[in-house]
PDB file of C-alpha atoms in Angstrom:
ATOM      1  CA  MET I   5      36.638 -72.328 -52.274  1.00  0.00           C
ATOM      2  CA  SER I   6      33.196 -71.651 -53.749  1.00  0.00           C
ATOM      3  CA  VAL I   7      30.598 -69.413 -52.106  1.00  0.00           C
ATOM      4  CA  ALA I   8      28.477 -72.488 -51.328  1.00  0.00           C
ATOM      5  CA  GLY I   9      31.471 -74.185 -49.741  1.00  0.00           C
ATOM      6  CA  THR I  10      32.282 -71.122 -47.677  1.00  0.00           C
ATOM      7  CA  THR I  11      28.661 -70.839 -46.509  1.00  0.00           C
ATOM      8  CA  ALA I  12      28.596 -74.501 -45.527  1.00  0.00           C
ATOM      9  CA  ALA I  13      31.821 -74.093 -43.571  1.00  0.00           C
ATOM     10  CA  VAL I  14      30.449 -71.059 -41.727  1.00  0.00           C
ATOM     11  CA  LEU I  15      27.229 -72.858 -40.873  1.00  0.00           C
ATOM     12  CA  LEU I  16      29.158 -75.868 -39.607  1.00  0.00           C
ATOM     13  CA  ALA I  17      31.389 -73.673 -37.467  1.00  0.00           C
ATOM     14  CA  THR I  18      28.503 -71.740 -35.951  1.00  0.00           C
ATOM     15  CA  SER I  19      26.203 -74.681 -35.400  1.00  0.00           C
ATOM     16  CA  GLY I  20      28.801 -77.054 -33.952  1.00  0.00           C
ATOM     17  CA  PRO I  21      29.453 -75.616 -30.462  1.00  0.00           C
ATOM     18  CA  PRO I  22      25.781 -75.226 -29.373  1.00  0.00           C
ATOM     19  CA  ALA I  23      25.051 -78.815 -30.346  1.00  0.00           C
ATOM     20  CA  THR I  24      28.126 -79.948 -28.440  1.00  0.00           C
ATOM     21  CA  GLY I  25      27.058 -77.862 -25.448  1.00  0.00           C
ATOM     22  CA  LEU I  26      23.556 -79.328 -25.443  1.00  0.00           C
ATOM     23  CA  ALA I  27      24.949 -82.825 -25.820  1.00  0.00           C
ATOM     24  CA  SER I  28      27.321 -82.218 -22.918  1.00  0.00           C
ATOM     25  CA  LEU I  29      24.505 -80.846 -20.758  1.00  0.00           C
ATOM     26  CA  TRP I  30      22.270 -83.811 -21.571  1.00  0.00           C
ATOM     27  CA  GLU I  31      25.111 -86.186 -20.712  1.00  0.00           C
ATOM     28  CA  GLN I  32      25.606 -84.496 -17.331  1.00  0.00           C
ATOM     29  CA  VAL I  33      21.889 -84.576 -16.507  1.00  0.00           C
ATOM     30  CA  THR I  34      21.473 -88.237 -17.495  1.00  0.00           C
ATOM     31  CA  THR I  35      24.675 -89.518 -15.847  1.00  0.00           C
ATOM     32  CA  PRO I  36      24.014 -91.057 -12.394  1.00  0.00           C
ATOM     33  CA  GLN I  37      25.890 -89.366  -9.566  1.00  0.00           C
ATOM     34  CA  PRO I  38      27.410 -90.805  -6.384  1.00  0.00           C
ATOM     35  CA  ALA I  39      24.776 -91.078  -3.681  1.00  0.00           C
ATOM     36  CA  PRO I  40      25.193 -90.158  -0.003  1.00  0.00           C
ATOM     37  CA  ASP I  41      24.633 -92.943   2.485  1.00  0.00           C
ATOM     38  CA  ARG I  42      21.181 -93.620   3.869  1.00  0.00           C
ATOM     39  CA  THR I  43      22.039 -92.082   7.237  1.00  0.00           C
ATOM     40  CA  THR I  44      22.802 -88.756   5.537  1.00  0.00           C
ATOM     41  CA  VAL I  45      19.516 -88.855   3.653  1.00  0.00           C
ATOM     42  CA  VAL I  46      17.584 -89.590   6.856  1.00  0.00           C
ATOM     43  CA  VAL I  47      19.368 -86.760   8.681  1.00  0.00           C
ATOM     44  CA  VAL I  48      18.611 -84.374   5.801  1.00  0.00           C
ATOM     45  CA  GLY I  49      14.945 -85.374   5.983  1.00  0.00           C
ATOM     46  CA  ALA I  50      14.898 -84.826   9.750  1.00  0.00           C
ATOM     47  CA  VAL I  51      16.458 -81.373   9.351  1.00  0.00           C
ATOM     48  CA  VAL I  52      13.846 -80.442   6.742  1.00  0.00           C
ATOM     49  CA  LEU I  53      11.037 -81.715   8.983  1.00  0.00           C
ATOM     50  CA  ALA I  54      12.374 -79.703  11.918  1.00  0.00           C
ATOM     51  CA  ALA I  55      12.655 -76.581   9.741  1.00  0.00           C
ATOM     52  CA  LEU I  56       9.006 -76.913   8.723  1.00  0.00           C
ATOM     53  CA  THR I  57       7.942 -76.756  12.383  1.00  0.00           C
ATOM     54  CA  VAL I  58       9.701 -73.440  13.102  1.00  0.00           C
ATOM     55  CA  PRO I  59       7.253 -70.613  12.253  1.00  0.00           C
ATOM     56  CA  GLY I  60       9.835 -68.122  10.959  1.00  0.00           C
ATOM     57  CA  VAL I  61      11.709 -70.694   8.904  1.00  0.00           C
ATOM     58  CA  TRP I  62       8.456 -72.174   7.596  1.00  0.00           C
ATOM     59  CA  HIS I  63       7.303 -68.726   6.477  1.00  0.00           C
ATOM     60  CA  LEU I  64      10.519 -68.258   4.515  1.00  0.00           C
ATOM     61  CA  LEU I  65      10.519 -71.731   2.980  1.00  0.00           C
ATOM     62  CA  ARG I  66       6.795 -71.528   2.228  1.00  0.00           C
ATOM     63  CA  HIS I  67       7.578 -69.285  -0.748  1.00  0.00           C
ATOM     64  CA  GLY I  68       9.120 -72.263  -2.534  1.00  0.00           C
ATOM     65  CA  LEU I  69       5.947 -74.287  -2.042  1.00  0.00           C
ATOM     66  CA  THR I  70       3.843 -71.351  -3.222  1.00  0.00           C
ATOM     67  CA  ILE I  71       5.836 -71.107  -6.454  1.00  0.00           C
ATOM     68  CA  VAL I  72       5.262 -74.805  -7.187  1.00  0.00           C
ATOM     69  CA  HIS I  73       1.629 -74.558  -6.025  1.00  0.00           C
ATOM     70  CA  GLU I  74       0.938 -71.764  -8.499  1.00  0.00           C
ATOM     71  CA  ALA I  75       2.912 -73.553 -11.220  1.00  0.00           C
ATOM     72  CA  ALA I  76       0.585 -76.533 -10.772  1.00  0.00           C
ATOM     73  CA  HIS I  77      -2.497 -74.306 -11.139  1.00  0.00           C
ATOM     74  CA  ALA I  78      -0.993 -72.734 -14.261  1.00  0.00           C
ATOM     75  CA  GLY I  79       0.119 -76.016 -15.826  1.00  0.00           C
ATOM     76  CA  VAL I  80      -3.272 -77.674 -15.441  1.00  0.00           C
ATOM     77  CA  ALA I  81      -5.034 -74.517 -16.652  1.00  0.00           C
ATOM     78  CA  VAL I  82      -3.066 -74.695 -19.893  1.00  0.00           C
ATOM     79  CA  LEU I  83      -3.638 -78.452 -20.229  1.00  0.00           C
ATOM     80  CA  VAL I  84      -7.421 -78.071 -19.964  1.00  0.00           C
ATOM     81  CA  GLY I  85      -7.494 -75.295 -22.546  1.00  0.00           C
ATOM     82  CA  ARG I  86      -7.726 -72.202 -20.377  1.00  0.00           C
ATOM     83  CA  ARG I  87      -5.786 -69.034 -21.230  1.00  0.00           C
ATOM     84  CA  LEU I  88      -3.156 -68.201 -18.640  1.00  0.00           C
ATOM     85  CA  SER I  89      -3.083 -64.514 -17.672  1.00  0.00           C
ATOM     86  CA  GLY I  90      -0.350 -64.511 -15.023  1.00  0.00           C
ATOM     87  CA  ILE I  91       0.924 -65.605 -11.629  1.00  0.00           C
ATOM     88  CA  ARG I  92       1.443 -63.595  -8.454  1.00  0.00           C
ATOM     89  CA  VAL I  93       3.396 -64.566  -5.328  1.00  0.00           C
ATOM     90  CA  HIS I  94       2.896 -62.345  -2.269  1.00  0.00           C
ATOM     91  CA  SER I  95       5.027 -61.596   0.778  1.00  0.00           C
ATOM     92  CA  ASP I  96       2.557 -63.394   3.087  1.00  0.00           C
ATOM     93  CA  THR I  97       3.354 -66.575   1.042  1.00  0.00           C
ATOM     94  CA  SER I  98      -0.051 -66.573  -0.628  1.00  0.00           C
ATOM     95  CA  GLY I  99      -0.271 -66.727  -4.395  1.00  0.00           C
ATOM     96  CA  LEU I 100      -2.697 -66.210  -7.237  1.00  0.00           C
ATOM     97  CA  THR I 101      -2.897 -67.725 -10.699  1.00  0.00           C
ATOM     98  CA  VAL I 102      -5.308 -66.050 -13.100  1.00  0.00           C
ATOM     99  CA  SER I 103      -6.612 -67.888 -16.156  1.00  0.00           C
ATOM    100  CA  ARG I 104      -9.474 -67.209 -18.539  1.00  0.00           C
ATOM    101  CA  GLY I 105     -12.102 -69.661 -19.647  1.00  0.00           C
ATOM    102  CA  ARG I 106     -15.374 -71.152 -18.466  1.00  0.00           C
ATOM    103  CA  PRO I 107     -16.019 -70.160 -14.836  1.00  0.00           C
ATOM    104  CA  ARG I 108     -17.363 -73.623 -13.999  1.00  0.00           C
ATOM    105  CA  GLY I 109     -17.011 -77.175 -15.238  1.00  0.00           C
ATOM    106  CA  PRO I 110     -14.373 -79.931 -15.062  1.00  0.00           C
ATOM    107  CA  GLY I 111     -11.589 -77.748 -16.439  1.00  0.00           C
ATOM    108  CA  MET I 112     -12.046 -75.123 -13.742  1.00  0.00           C
ATOM    109  CA  VAL I 113     -12.318 -77.785 -11.035  1.00  0.00           C
ATOM    110  CA  ALA I 114      -9.106 -79.445 -12.219  1.00  0.00           C
ATOM    111  CA  THR I 115      -7.308 -76.098 -12.323  1.00  0.00           C
ATOM    112  CA  VAL I 116      -8.287 -75.156  -8.759  1.00  0.00           C
ATOM    113  CA  ALA I 117      -7.670 -78.666  -7.411  1.00  0.00           C
ATOM    114  CA  ALA I 118      -4.139 -78.882  -8.820  1.00  0.00           C
ATOM    115  CA  GLY I 119      -2.453 -76.464  -6.419  1.00  0.00           C
ATOM    116  CA  TYR I 120      -2.006 -78.381  -3.177  1.00  0.00           C
ATOM    117  CA  PRO I 121      -1.125 -81.739  -4.782  1.00  0.00           C
ATOM    118  CA  GLY I 122       1.419 -79.956  -7.022  1.00  0.00           C
ATOM    119  CA  PRO I 123       4.381 -79.988  -4.587  1.00  0.00           C
ATOM    120  CA  ALA I 124       3.639 -83.620  -3.670  1.00  0.00           C
ATOM    121  CA  VAL I 125       3.655 -84.636  -7.338  1.00  0.00           C
ATOM    122  CA  LEU I 126       6.929 -82.781  -7.889  1.00  0.00           C
ATOM    123  CA  GLY I 127       8.403 -84.367  -4.769  1.00  0.00           C
ATOM    124  CA  LEU I 128       7.476 -87.865  -5.933  1.00  0.00           C
ATOM    125  CA  ALA I 129       8.944 -87.194  -9.394  1.00  0.00           C
ATOM    126  CA  ALA I 130      12.139 -85.937  -7.753  1.00  0.00           C
ATOM    127  CA  ALA I 131      12.285 -89.002  -5.497  1.00  0.00           C
ATOM    128  CA  TRP I 132      11.944 -91.253  -8.539  1.00  0.00           C
ATOM    129  CA  LEU I 133      14.802 -89.451 -10.289  1.00  0.00           C
ATOM    130  CA  LEU I 134      16.961 -89.596  -7.171  1.00  0.00           C
ATOM    131  CA  SER I 135      16.268 -93.298  -6.753  1.00  0.00           C
ATOM    132  CA  ARG I 136      18.070 -93.714 -10.067  1.00  0.00           C
ATOM    133  CA  GLY I 137      20.927 -91.396  -9.179  1.00  0.00           C
ATOM    134  CA  TYR I 138      19.865 -88.374 -11.219  1.00  0.00           C
ATOM    135  CA  ALA I 139      20.440 -85.647  -8.639  1.00  0.00           C
ATOM    136  CA  LEU I 140      21.409 -83.137 -11.306  1.00  0.00           C
ATOM    137  CA  GLY I 141      18.257 -84.067 -13.202  1.00  0.00           C
ATOM    138  CA  VAL I 142      16.224 -83.089 -10.132  1.00  0.00           C
ATOM    139  CA  LEU I 143      17.916 -79.694  -9.959  1.00  0.00           C
ATOM    140  CA  TRP I 144      17.333 -79.059 -13.660  1.00  0.00           C
ATOM    141  CA  LEU I 145      13.694 -80.117 -13.317  1.00  0.00           C
ATOM    142  CA  LEU I 146      13.245 -77.516 -10.582  1.00  0.00           C
ATOM    143  CA  LEU I 147      15.037 -74.913 -12.682  1.00  0.00           C
ATOM    144  CA  VAL I 148      12.626 -75.540 -15.556  1.00  0.00           C
ATOM    145  CA  VAL I 149       9.651 -75.085 -13.201  1.00  0.00           C
ATOM    146  CA  VAL I 150      11.114 -71.828 -11.869  1.00  0.00           C
ATOM    147  CA  LEU I 151      11.814 -70.552 -15.384  1.00  0.00           C
ATOM    148  CA  LEU I 152       8.258 -71.279 -16.546  1.00  0.00           C
ATOM    149  CA  VAL I 153       6.847 -69.452 -13.523  1.00  0.00           C
ATOM    150  CA  LEU I 154       9.217 -66.535 -14.144  1.00  0.00           C
ATOM    151  CA  LEU I 155       7.714 -66.064 -17.603  1.00  0.00           C
ATOM    152  CA  GLN I 156       4.263 -65.605 -16.055  1.00  0.00           C
ATOM    153  CA  ILE I 157       5.055 -63.562 -12.922  1.00  0.00           C
ATOM    154  CA  ARG I 158       3.037 -60.339 -12.771  1.00  0.00           C
ATOM    155  CA  ASN I 159       4.136 -58.657  -9.523  1.00  0.00           C
ATOM    156  CA  TRP I 160       7.440 -57.339  -8.190  1.00  0.00           C
ATOM    157  CA  TYR I 161       7.580 -59.406  -5.018  1.00  0.00           C
ATOM    158  CA  GLY I 162       6.837 -62.547  -6.983  1.00  0.00           C
ATOM    159  CA  LEU I 163       9.594 -61.653  -9.431  1.00  0.00           C
ATOM    160  CA  TRP I 164      12.058 -61.252  -6.553  1.00  0.00           C
ATOM    161  CA  ALA I 165      11.031 -64.546  -4.937  1.00  0.00           C
ATOM    162  CA  VAL I 166      11.340 -66.478  -8.197  1.00  0.00           C
ATOM    163  CA  LEU I 167      14.683 -64.884  -9.120  1.00  0.00           C
ATOM    164  CA  VAL I 168      16.175 -65.684  -5.701  1.00  0.00           C
ATOM    165  CA  SER I 169      14.959 -69.279  -5.951  1.00  0.00           C
ATOM    166  CA  GLY I 170      16.349 -69.595  -9.453  1.00  0.00           C
ATOM    167  CA  ALA I 171      19.703 -68.061  -8.505  1.00  0.00           C
ATOM    168  CA  ALA I 172      20.108 -70.511  -5.621  1.00  0.00           C
ATOM    169  CA  LEU I 173      19.348 -73.449  -7.907  1.00  0.00           C
ATOM    170  CA  VAL I 174      21.759 -72.198 -10.562  1.00  0.00           C
ATOM    171  CA  ALA I 175      24.522 -71.794  -7.977  1.00  0.00           C
ATOM    172  CA  VAL I 176      24.152 -75.388  -6.785  1.00  0.00           C
ATOM    173  CA  THR I 177      23.685 -76.784 -10.289  1.00  0.00           C
ATOM    174  CA  VAL I 178      26.678 -75.038 -11.854  1.00  0.00           C
ATOM    175  CA  TRP I 179      29.271 -74.695  -9.100  1.00  0.00           C
ATOM    176  CA  ALA I 180      28.583 -77.242  -6.337  1.00  0.00           C
ATOM    177  CA  PRO I 181      30.415 -80.596  -6.292  1.00  0.00           C
ATOM    178  CA  ALA I 182      28.428 -83.713  -7.182  1.00  0.00           C
ATOM    179  CA  GLY I 183      28.174 -84.798  -3.544  1.00  0.00           C
ATOM    180  CA  VAL I 184      26.686 -81.464  -2.508  1.00  0.00           C
ATOM    181  CA  GLN I 185      24.257 -81.564  -5.437  1.00  0.00           C
ATOM    182  CA  SER I 186      23.001 -84.968  -4.300  1.00  0.00           C
ATOM    183  CA  VAL I 187      22.452 -83.781  -0.724  1.00  0.00           C
ATOM    184  CA  VAL I 188      20.698 -80.571  -1.862  1.00  0.00           C
ATOM    185  CA  ALA I 189      18.509 -82.533  -4.280  1.00  0.00           C
ATOM    186  CA  ALA I 190      17.571 -84.925  -1.468  1.00  0.00           C
ATOM    187  CA  GLY I 191      16.783 -81.984   0.824  1.00  0.00           C
ATOM    188  CA  LEU I 192      14.564 -80.323  -1.773  1.00  0.00           C
ATOM    189  CA  THR I 193      12.793 -83.611  -2.433  1.00  0.00           C
ATOM    190  CA  TRP I 194      12.061 -84.047   1.271  1.00  0.00           C
ATOM    191  CA  PHE I 195      10.948 -80.417   1.397  1.00  0.00           C
ATOM    192  CA  PHE I 196       8.267 -80.910  -1.257  1.00  0.00           C
ATOM    193  CA  LEU I 197       7.160 -84.287   0.111  1.00  0.00           C
ATOM    194  CA  LEU I 198       6.906 -83.052   3.703  1.00  0.00           C
ATOM    195  CA  GLY I 199       5.822 -79.517   2.863  1.00  0.00           C
ATOM    196  CA  ALA I 200       2.792 -80.565   0.805  1.00  0.00           C
ATOM    197  CA  PRO I 201       0.772 -81.988   3.746  1.00  0.00           C
ATOM    198  CA  ARG I 202       2.117 -79.232   6.013  1.00  0.00           C
ATOM    199  CA  ALA I 203       0.606 -76.639   3.663  1.00  0.00           C
ATOM    200  CA  VAL I 204      -2.762 -78.411   3.697  1.00  0.00           C
ATOM    201  CA  ILE I 205      -2.808 -78.410   7.501  1.00  0.00           C
ATOM    202  CA  GLU I 206      -2.003 -74.697   7.446  1.00  0.00           C
ATOM    203  CA  MET I 207      -4.831 -74.071   4.970  1.00  0.00           C
ATOM    204  CA  GLN I 208      -7.318 -75.910   7.170  1.00  0.00           C
ATOM    205  CA  THR I 209      -6.195 -73.934  10.220  1.00  0.00           C
ATOM    206  CA  GLN I 210      -6.676 -70.675   8.335  1.00  0.00           C
ATOM    207  CA  ARG I 211     -10.108 -71.810   7.130  1.00  0.00           C
ATOM    208  CA  ARG I 212     -11.250 -72.375  10.713  1.00  0.00           C
ATOM    209  CA  ARG I 213      -9.952 -68.961  11.721  1.00  0.00           C
ATOM    210  CA  VAL I 214     -11.830 -67.299   8.866  1.00  0.00           C
ATOM    211  CA  ARG I 215     -15.042 -69.157   9.685  1.00  0.00           C
ATOM    212  CA  ARG I 216     -14.862 -68.109  13.356  1.00  0.00           C
ATOM    213  CA  ARG I 217     -14.581 -64.493  12.219  1.00  0.00           C
ATOM    214  CA  GLY I 218     -17.476 -64.878   9.819  1.00  0.00           C
ATOM    215  CA  GLY I 219     -15.306 -64.219   6.788  1.00  0.00           C
ATOM    216  CA  ARG I 220     -15.518 -65.713   3.316  1.00  0.00           C
ATOM    217  CA  ASP I 221     -13.564 -68.897   2.673  1.00  0.00           C
ATOM    218  CA  GLU I 222     -11.387 -68.117  -0.373  1.00  0.00           C
ATOM    219  CA  SER I 223      -9.046 -71.086   0.004  1.00  0.00           C
ATOM    220  CA  ASP I 224      -8.739 -73.653  -2.774  1.00  0.00           C
ATOM    221  CA  ALA I 225     -10.925 -76.006  -0.740  1.00  0.00           C
ATOM    222  CA  GLY I 226     -13.539 -73.281  -0.321  1.00  0.00           C
ATOM    223  CA  LEU I 227     -13.522 -72.469  -4.029  1.00  0.00           C
ATOM    224  CA  LEU I 228     -13.871 -76.152  -4.892  1.00  0.00           C
ATOM    225  CA  ALA I 229     -16.803 -76.441  -2.498  1.00  0.00           C
ATOM    226  CA  GLY I 230     -18.556 -73.700  -4.452  1.00  0.00           C
ATOM    227  CA  LEU I 231     -17.747 -75.330  -7.778  1.00  0.00           C
ATOM    228  CA  THR I 232     -18.687 -78.899  -6.854  1.00  0.00           C
ATOM    229  CA  HIS I 233     -21.032 -78.669  -3.816  1.00  0.00           C
ATOM    230  CA  VAL I 234     -18.648 -81.070  -2.049  1.00  0.00           C
ATOM    231  CA  PRO I 235     -17.812 -79.671   1.413  1.00  0.00           C
ATOM    232  CA  ALA I 236     -14.503 -77.849   1.702  1.00  0.00           C
ATOM    233  CA  VAL I 237     -13.394 -80.106   4.555  1.00  0.00           C
ATOM    234  CA  VAL I 238     -13.701 -83.088   2.199  1.00  0.00           C
ATOM    235  CA  TRP I 239     -11.451 -81.391  -0.327  1.00  0.00           C
ATOM    236  CA  ALA I 240      -8.966 -80.582   2.424  1.00  0.00           C
ATOM    237  CA  GLY I 241      -9.045 -84.251   3.410  1.00  0.00           C
ATOM    238  CA  VAL I 242      -8.406 -85.286  -0.201  1.00  0.00           C
ATOM    239  CA  PHE I 243      -5.430 -82.922  -0.421  1.00  0.00           C
ATOM    240  CA  LEU I 244      -4.044 -84.271   2.848  1.00  0.00           C
ATOM    241  CA  LEU I 245      -4.539 -87.870   1.714  1.00  0.00           C
ATOM    242  CA  VAL I 246      -2.760 -87.235  -1.593  1.00  0.00           C
ATOM    243  CA  GLY I 247       0.104 -85.522   0.212  1.00  0.00           C
ATOM    244  CA  GLY I 248       0.363 -88.373   2.716  1.00  0.00           C
ATOM    245  CA  VAL I 249       0.333 -91.100   0.075  1.00  0.00           C
ATOM    246  CA  PHE I 250       2.942 -89.318  -2.024  1.00  0.00           C
ATOM    247  CA  LEU I 251       5.082 -88.722   1.077  1.00  0.00           C
ATOM    248  CA  VAL I 252       5.064 -92.434   1.901  1.00  0.00           C
ATOM    249  CA  ALA I 253       5.782 -93.411  -1.711  1.00  0.00           C
ATOM    250  CA  GLY I 254       8.495 -90.789  -2.167  1.00  0.00           C
ATOM    251  CA  GLY I 255      10.078 -91.582   1.192  1.00  0.00           C
ATOM    252  CA  ALA I 256      10.157 -95.274   0.313  1.00  0.00           C
ATOM    253  CA  LEU I 257      11.912 -94.472  -2.968  1.00  0.00           C
ATOM    254  CA  LEU I 258      14.481 -92.300  -1.216  1.00  0.00           C
ATOM    255  CA  LEU I 259      15.287 -94.721   1.572  1.00  0.00           C
ATOM    256  CA  ALA I 260      15.445 -97.741  -0.722  1.00  0.00           C
ATOM    257  CA  ALA I 261      17.706 -96.011  -3.229  1.00  0.00           C
ATOM    258  CA  TRP I 262      20.612 -94.980  -1.038  1.00  0.00           C
ATOM    259  CA  PRO I 263      23.279 -97.409   0.209  1.00  0.00           C
ATOM    260  CA  ALA I 264      23.191 -98.151   3.940  1.00  0.00           C
TER     261      ALA I 264
END
């Protein structure tokens, strides 16, 4: 065999398996999975709603919303041409996304405004995927979000929170049966749909507490009020409205998709 022939054979041998692996992965993600019955989906949603009302559980779960919240800030910052400097997630469930660019203007407003609607947008996208049977697609979508945030994390606690979230998603995605994947994907979808307005209500409660103490309002709504001269309570109302609309739309997709 000639040198050229040998080289071609080596290239074919080394390039074949990865392509096959990617093709196999794409086939798994795009193949509809068996769906749980509607009663199971409703029960999962009720369990998620109950969990969001328990302070200790909410504090733990809130980290997942914070990761998506900061991912939304970061994603929009990049889209409007700002330079992303990093993301931080703190133990009190607060977060910070730092980007460089003009301190005012539409780009800055869009970047700040993206945070609270972010989980609702993700929840609606997940509900749309689930309505077509792509539970594994939902899990991979969340893994991609977690991976992108991991690349920008700039503090140790944030790194731990993102790694734990990613490890849990990998465990379900790789080792769980299809039925379990569908239930987990439905639970995560409900979590983002229900958690988005819950986070806005929490923000508004904290804003009132800060105002009573005479402190400075550093919430997203407060920052937007300074950027736009639109009152912070209006921005909070907009966030709550977006979360509510997306919850109704996502819930309708979920409940219409599953067999009774």
